[in-house]
Short mmCIF file of C-alpha atoms in Angstrom, two decimals:
data_model
loop_
_atom_site.label_atom_id
_atom_site.label_comp_id
_atom_site.label_asym_id
_atom_site.label_seq_id
_atom_site.Cartn_x
_atom_site.Cartn_y
_atom_site.Cartn_z
CA UNK A 1 152.17 45.40 145.50
CA UNK A 2 149.05 45.16 147.57
CA UNK A 3 146.13 47.39 146.53
CA UNK A 4 145.15 49.89 149.25
CA UNK A 5 141.87 49.15 150.93
CA UNK A 6 139.22 51.38 149.31
CA UNK A 7 136.85 53.39 151.48
CA UNK A 8 138.76 52.27 154.57
CA UNK A 9 138.05 55.54 156.34
CA UNK A 10 136.21 55.03 159.66
CA UNK A 11 133.38 57.25 158.30
CA UNK A 12 130.64 54.65 157.70
CA UNK A 13 127.45 56.00 156.09
CA UNK A 14 124.36 55.85 158.26
CA UNK A 15 121.56 54.89 155.85
CA UNK A 16 118.84 55.99 158.26
CA UNK A 17 120.09 59.56 157.92
CA UNK A 18 118.79 59.58 154.34
CA UNK A 19 115.20 58.97 155.50
CA UNK A 20 114.69 61.49 158.28
CA UNK A 21 111.29 63.24 158.21
CA UNK A 22 110.65 66.48 160.05
CA UNK A 23 107.06 65.63 160.90
CA UNK A 24 108.19 62.74 163.06
CA UNK A 25 105.78 60.27 161.46
CA UNK A 26 108.51 58.16 159.86
CA UNK A 27 108.86 54.65 161.16
CA UNK A 28 112.29 53.35 162.07
CA UNK A 29 111.63 50.09 160.26
CA UNK A 30 113.73 49.82 157.11
CA UNK A 31 114.07 47.06 154.56
CA UNK A 32 117.32 45.18 154.05
CA UNK A 33 118.35 47.51 151.21
CA UNK A 34 117.70 50.65 153.29
CA UNK A 35 114.46 51.56 151.50
CA UNK A 36 111.51 52.94 153.43
CA UNK A 37 108.25 51.06 153.87
CA UNK A 38 105.75 53.42 152.19
CA UNK A 39 102.96 52.11 154.45
CA UNK A 40 104.63 53.80 157.42
CA UNK A 41 104.33 57.29 155.85
CA UNK A 42 101.58 59.54 157.14
CA UNK A 43 100.90 63.24 156.36
CA UNK A 44 98.67 65.45 158.39
CA UNK A 45 97.12 67.15 155.33
CA UNK A 46 96.56 66.54 151.65
CA UNK A 47 97.98 69.82 150.30
CA UNK A 48 100.16 68.71 147.39
CA UNK A 49 102.27 71.87 147.50
CA UNK A 50 103.05 71.38 151.19
CA UNK A 51 103.88 67.72 150.61
CA UNK A 52 106.13 68.49 147.64
CA UNK A 53 107.92 71.26 149.54
CA UNK A 54 108.54 68.99 152.53
CA UNK A 55 109.86 66.24 150.28
CA UNK A 56 112.21 68.71 148.58
CA UNK A 57 113.62 69.69 152.00
CA UNK A 58 114.09 66.04 152.89
CA UNK A 59 115.90 65.43 149.59
CA UNK A 60 118.19 68.38 150.27
CA UNK A 61 119.13 66.98 153.70
CA UNK A 62 119.82 63.56 152.15
CA UNK A 63 121.95 65.01 149.34
CA UNK A 64 123.92 67.09 151.82
CA UNK A 65 124.69 64.01 153.92
CA UNK A 66 125.79 62.19 150.75
CA UNK A 67 127.94 65.21 149.87
CA UNK A 68 129.61 65.21 153.29
CA UNK A 69 130.40 61.49 152.97
CA UNK A 70 132.02 61.93 149.55
CA UNK A 71 134.10 64.90 150.70
CA UNK A 72 135.28 62.98 153.76
CA UNK A 73 136.52 60.14 151.56
CA UNK A 74 138.24 62.58 149.19
CA UNK A 75 140.16 64.06 152.14
CA UNK A 76 142.16 60.79 152.31
CA UNK A 77 143.37 60.33 148.70
CA UNK A 78 146.05 57.85 149.72
CA UNK A 79 143.33 55.31 150.52
CA UNK A 80 141.60 55.66 147.13
CA UNK A 81 142.39 54.42 143.66
CA UNK A 82 142.26 56.98 140.82
CA UNK A 83 139.01 55.49 139.57
CA UNK A 84 137.42 55.74 143.03
CA UNK A 85 138.55 59.36 143.37
CA UNK A 86 137.05 60.21 140.01
CA UNK A 87 133.77 58.51 140.94
CA UNK A 88 133.54 60.42 144.22
CA UNK A 89 134.30 63.73 142.47
CA UNK A 90 131.51 63.12 139.95
CA UNK A 91 129.16 62.21 142.82
CA UNK A 92 130.01 65.52 144.54
CA UNK A 93 128.98 67.41 141.39
CA UNK A 94 125.83 65.34 141.06
CA UNK A 95 124.76 66.00 144.66
CA UNK A 96 125.38 69.73 144.22
CA UNK A 97 123.21 69.84 141.08
CA UNK A 98 120.43 67.94 142.83
CA UNK A 99 120.50 70.33 145.81
CA UNK A 100 120.25 73.34 143.46
CA UNK A 101 117.34 71.69 141.60
CA UNK A 102 115.44 71.12 144.86
CA UNK A 103 116.01 74.71 145.95
CA UNK A 104 114.64 75.98 142.64
CA UNK A 105 111.54 73.79 143.03
CA UNK A 106 110.95 75.20 146.51
CA UNK A 107 111.18 78.77 145.17
CA UNK A 108 108.59 77.96 142.50
CA UNK A 109 106.23 76.42 145.07
CA UNK A 110 106.54 79.48 147.32
CA UNK A 111 105.86 81.81 144.38
CA UNK A 112 102.79 79.78 143.37
CA UNK A 113 101.50 79.94 146.94
CA UNK A 114 101.91 83.73 147.02
CA UNK A 115 100.14 84.14 143.68
CA UNK A 116 97.28 81.91 144.80
CA UNK A 117 96.87 83.92 147.99
CA UNK A 118 96.89 87.21 146.08
CA UNK A 119 94.33 85.96 143.54
CA UNK A 120 92.10 84.67 146.31
CA UNK A 121 92.26 88.05 148.05
CA UNK A 122 91.34 89.86 144.83
CA UNK A 123 88.42 87.53 144.15
CA UNK A 124 87.20 87.93 147.70
CA UNK A 125 87.36 91.70 147.39
CA UNK A 126 85.41 91.55 144.13
CA UNK A 127 82.74 89.32 145.64
CA UNK A 128 82.39 91.50 148.70
CA UNK A 129 82.05 94.71 146.68
CA UNK A 130 78.59 96.19 146.85
CA UNK A 131 77.85 99.37 144.94
CA UNK A 132 76.18 102.15 146.85
CA UNK A 133 72.45 102.29 146.11
CA UNK A 134 71.37 105.27 144.08
CA UNK A 135 69.04 107.68 145.80
CA UNK A 136 65.98 108.47 143.73
CA UNK A 137 64.09 111.67 144.22
CA UNK A 138 60.59 111.12 145.53
CA UNK A 139 57.77 112.14 143.21
CA UNK A 140 55.81 113.71 146.06
CA UNK A 141 56.64 115.92 149.00
CA UNK A 142 58.22 119.28 149.45
CA UNK A 143 61.36 119.74 147.36
CA UNK A 144 64.53 120.46 149.31
CA UNK A 145 66.86 123.40 148.82
CA UNK A 146 68.90 121.45 146.26
CA UNK A 147 65.90 120.26 144.27
CA UNK A 148 66.52 122.82 141.54
CA UNK A 149 70.03 121.43 140.87
CA UNK A 150 69.84 118.78 138.16
CA UNK A 151 72.58 116.32 137.39
CA UNK A 152 74.02 116.79 133.94
CA UNK A 153 73.49 113.73 131.78
CA UNK A 154 76.49 112.12 130.13
CA UNK A 155 75.82 110.76 126.67
CA UNK A 156 77.97 107.90 125.43
CA UNK A 157 78.23 106.80 121.84
CA UNK A 158 76.82 103.34 121.32
CA UNK A 159 78.71 102.56 118.14
CA UNK A 160 81.13 103.98 115.59
CA UNK A 161 78.31 105.79 113.81
CA UNK A 162 77.54 107.72 116.97
CA UNK A 163 81.26 108.51 117.30
CA UNK A 164 81.19 110.00 113.83
CA UNK A 165 78.10 111.96 114.76
CA UNK A 166 79.90 113.44 117.77
CA UNK A 167 82.85 114.35 115.57
CA UNK A 168 80.57 115.97 113.04
CA UNK A 169 79.06 118.13 115.77
CA UNK A 170 82.55 119.42 116.60
CA UNK A 171 83.03 120.61 113.03
CA UNK A 172 80.25 123.15 113.70
CA UNK A 173 78.26 121.83 110.73
CA UNK A 174 80.42 123.17 107.90
CA UNK A 175 78.34 124.74 105.13
CA UNK A 176 78.59 122.64 101.98
CA UNK A 177 78.37 125.78 99.89
CA UNK A 178 81.10 127.55 101.88
CA UNK A 179 84.87 127.67 101.46
CA UNK A 180 85.38 124.11 102.79
CA UNK A 181 88.34 122.72 104.70
CA UNK A 182 91.76 123.87 103.48
CA UNK A 183 93.80 123.05 106.59
CA UNK A 184 95.85 119.88 106.27
CA UNK A 185 94.05 117.49 108.62
CA UNK A 186 92.83 113.91 108.49
CA UNK A 187 89.06 114.43 108.64
CA UNK A 188 86.84 116.61 106.51
CA UNK A 189 83.08 116.91 106.04
CA UNK A 190 80.78 116.01 103.15
CA UNK A 191 77.14 115.00 102.81
CA UNK A 192 76.59 112.79 99.79
CA UNK A 193 74.12 114.40 97.44
CA UNK A 194 73.78 111.26 95.33
CA UNK A 195 72.18 109.49 98.31
CA UNK A 196 69.25 111.92 98.04
CA UNK A 197 69.04 112.02 94.23
CA UNK A 198 65.99 110.72 92.39
CA UNK A 199 68.09 108.16 90.48
CA UNK A 200 69.20 106.59 93.74
CA UNK A 201 65.71 106.61 95.25
CA UNK A 202 64.29 104.91 92.13
CA UNK A 203 67.08 102.27 91.96
CA UNK A 204 65.14 99.74 94.03
CA UNK A 205 66.22 97.20 96.62
CA UNK A 206 69.52 96.26 94.91
CA UNK A 207 71.00 99.74 95.13
CA UNK A 208 74.40 100.30 96.74
CA UNK A 209 74.55 101.62 99.38
CA UNK A 210 71.30 99.99 100.45
CA UNK A 211 70.38 103.04 102.56
CA UNK A 212 71.41 106.70 102.31
CA UNK A 213 74.41 107.76 104.35
CA UNK A 214 73.30 108.25 107.93
CA UNK A 215 76.27 110.44 108.83
CA UNK A 216 78.49 112.77 106.78
CA UNK A 217 81.56 111.36 105.04
CA UNK A 218 84.74 112.66 106.67
CA UNK A 219 87.60 110.31 105.78
CA UNK A 220 89.03 110.73 102.26
CA UNK A 221 89.38 106.96 101.80
CA UNK A 222 85.68 106.58 102.54
CA UNK A 223 84.91 109.40 100.11
CA UNK A 224 86.80 107.65 97.31
CA UNK A 225 85.26 104.25 98.05
CA UNK A 226 81.77 105.72 98.34
CA UNK A 227 81.72 107.41 94.93
CA UNK A 228 84.02 105.10 92.93
CA UNK A 229 82.67 101.76 94.22
CA UNK A 230 79.01 102.59 94.99
CA UNK A 231 76.20 104.59 93.36
CA UNK A 232 76.40 102.53 90.18
CA UNK A 233 72.92 103.83 89.32
CA UNK A 234 74.71 107.00 88.20
CA UNK A 235 77.04 107.28 85.23
CA UNK A 236 80.82 107.26 85.82
CA UNK A 237 80.95 110.91 84.79
CA UNK A 238 78.35 111.88 87.39
CA UNK A 239 80.19 109.98 90.11
CA UNK A 240 83.52 111.60 89.18
CA UNK A 241 81.97 115.07 89.23
CA UNK A 242 80.43 114.48 92.66
CA UNK A 243 83.76 113.14 93.97
CA UNK A 244 85.52 116.18 92.52
CA UNK A 245 83.10 118.49 94.31
CA UNK A 246 83.66 116.63 97.59
CA UNK A 247 87.49 116.79 97.29
CA UNK A 248 87.37 120.45 96.29
CA UNK A 249 85.39 121.14 99.45
CA UNK A 250 87.91 119.06 101.48
CA UNK A 251 91.19 120.07 99.85
CA UNK A 252 93.12 119.99 103.14
CA UNK A 253 92.07 116.43 104.08
CA UNK A 254 92.75 115.33 100.47
CA UNK A 255 96.31 116.70 100.74
CA UNK A 256 96.70 114.92 104.10
CA UNK A 257 95.56 111.63 102.51
CA UNK A 258 98.01 111.99 99.61
CA UNK A 259 101.09 113.08 101.54
CA UNK A 260 100.69 111.20 104.83
CA UNK A 261 98.26 108.31 104.44
CA UNK A 262 99.58 107.30 100.99
CA UNK A 263 103.08 108.79 101.59
CA UNK A 264 103.23 110.63 98.25
CA UNK A 265 105.93 113.27 97.81
CA UNK A 266 104.37 116.25 96.06
CA UNK A 267 106.88 118.75 94.66
CA UNK A 268 104.03 121.11 93.84
CA UNK A 269 100.65 121.10 95.57
CA UNK A 270 99.08 122.33 92.35
CA UNK A 271 98.78 118.65 91.40
CA UNK A 272 95.90 118.50 93.89
CA UNK A 273 94.07 121.13 91.85
CA UNK A 274 94.71 119.07 88.72
CA UNK A 275 93.15 116.01 90.38
CA UNK A 276 90.09 118.02 91.40
CA UNK A 277 89.71 119.63 87.97
CA UNK A 278 90.01 116.29 86.19
CA UNK A 279 87.35 114.77 88.44
CA UNK A 280 85.02 117.72 88.04
CA UNK A 281 85.32 117.34 84.27
CA UNK A 282 83.94 113.79 84.58
CA UNK A 283 87.18 111.75 84.35
CA UNK A 284 89.29 109.83 86.87
CA UNK A 285 93.01 110.76 87.16
CA UNK A 286 95.25 107.81 86.30
CA UNK A 287 97.45 108.43 89.35
CA UNK A 288 94.54 107.72 91.70
CA UNK A 289 94.11 104.20 90.28
CA UNK A 290 97.30 103.05 91.96
CA UNK A 291 96.48 104.69 95.28
CA UNK A 292 92.98 103.33 95.96
CA UNK A 293 91.34 99.95 95.40
CA UNK A 294 87.99 101.36 94.26
CA UNK A 295 89.77 103.72 91.86
CA UNK A 296 91.66 100.79 90.34
CA UNK A 297 88.36 99.00 89.58
CA UNK A 298 86.59 102.11 88.23
CA UNK A 299 84.35 102.30 86.18
CA UNK A 300 82.21 99.49 87.49
CA UNK A 301 78.59 98.58 86.90
CA UNK A 302 78.26 96.50 90.10
CA UNK A 303 79.74 97.38 93.48
CA UNK A 304 83.09 95.63 94.00
CA UNK A 305 83.56 94.60 90.33
CA UNK A 306 85.03 96.19 87.22
CA UNK A 307 83.05 96.63 84.06
#
């Protein structure tokens, strides 16, 4: 039985169709194998994105022609062997994948071009921006009708210390000898009296802290660290008593620190009074040692170390 002639369909592929360029600069001279002489290519600009996009469009046209040829052959299955049919079917899938890949590349190139144009517009707007010159009032001459109106100055905090100073102003300068802060809130108010004591002033250059507190202590964690880790020129009993006085004056912030910052469940808030009373007697409550680093290392003779 004679084998049917494969690819006997009159549809003969035109190789030149695979090398058509839209810019019309492609030469009609081809090599024997259908390849293009690269010396005949000429582009009017050197924009790589434009060149890549044009090449992607040319690849899509070539793949579509290849796809049409394969489908035409598959329309006459009686002229094909099973192996040839399978090969053409795989080629159809391959051409379809290549077309989708080229389309995705074109979308990416278009998106990059839009982003570049938007960034260039933003940079141009930033470069062209010129702030309006401020008008200064002349030192001489007759003042105008609005001369008596002065612009209110806006003060900005330069650092965290200034932020604390602004917060301390909002507390209306709580009297240290008054009733203190009993409302459950995060921040309190306390001026360290050990920083102005004679023992601290006579401690010399190695004292800790090296300088007296510039601003009041408001956070309970800072209160604990200040008295339990620093001021080693004082005895542990003196430091505990001063810490007890500070927490008694800031009972509300101390309760906030225990129940919210340290997530302690207190069945009875009288335990706070027990902490304060123990500290004011010159001792450190054992429960505080597991809640604060400085308390765990107390008593210490040098800042940051345990004696």
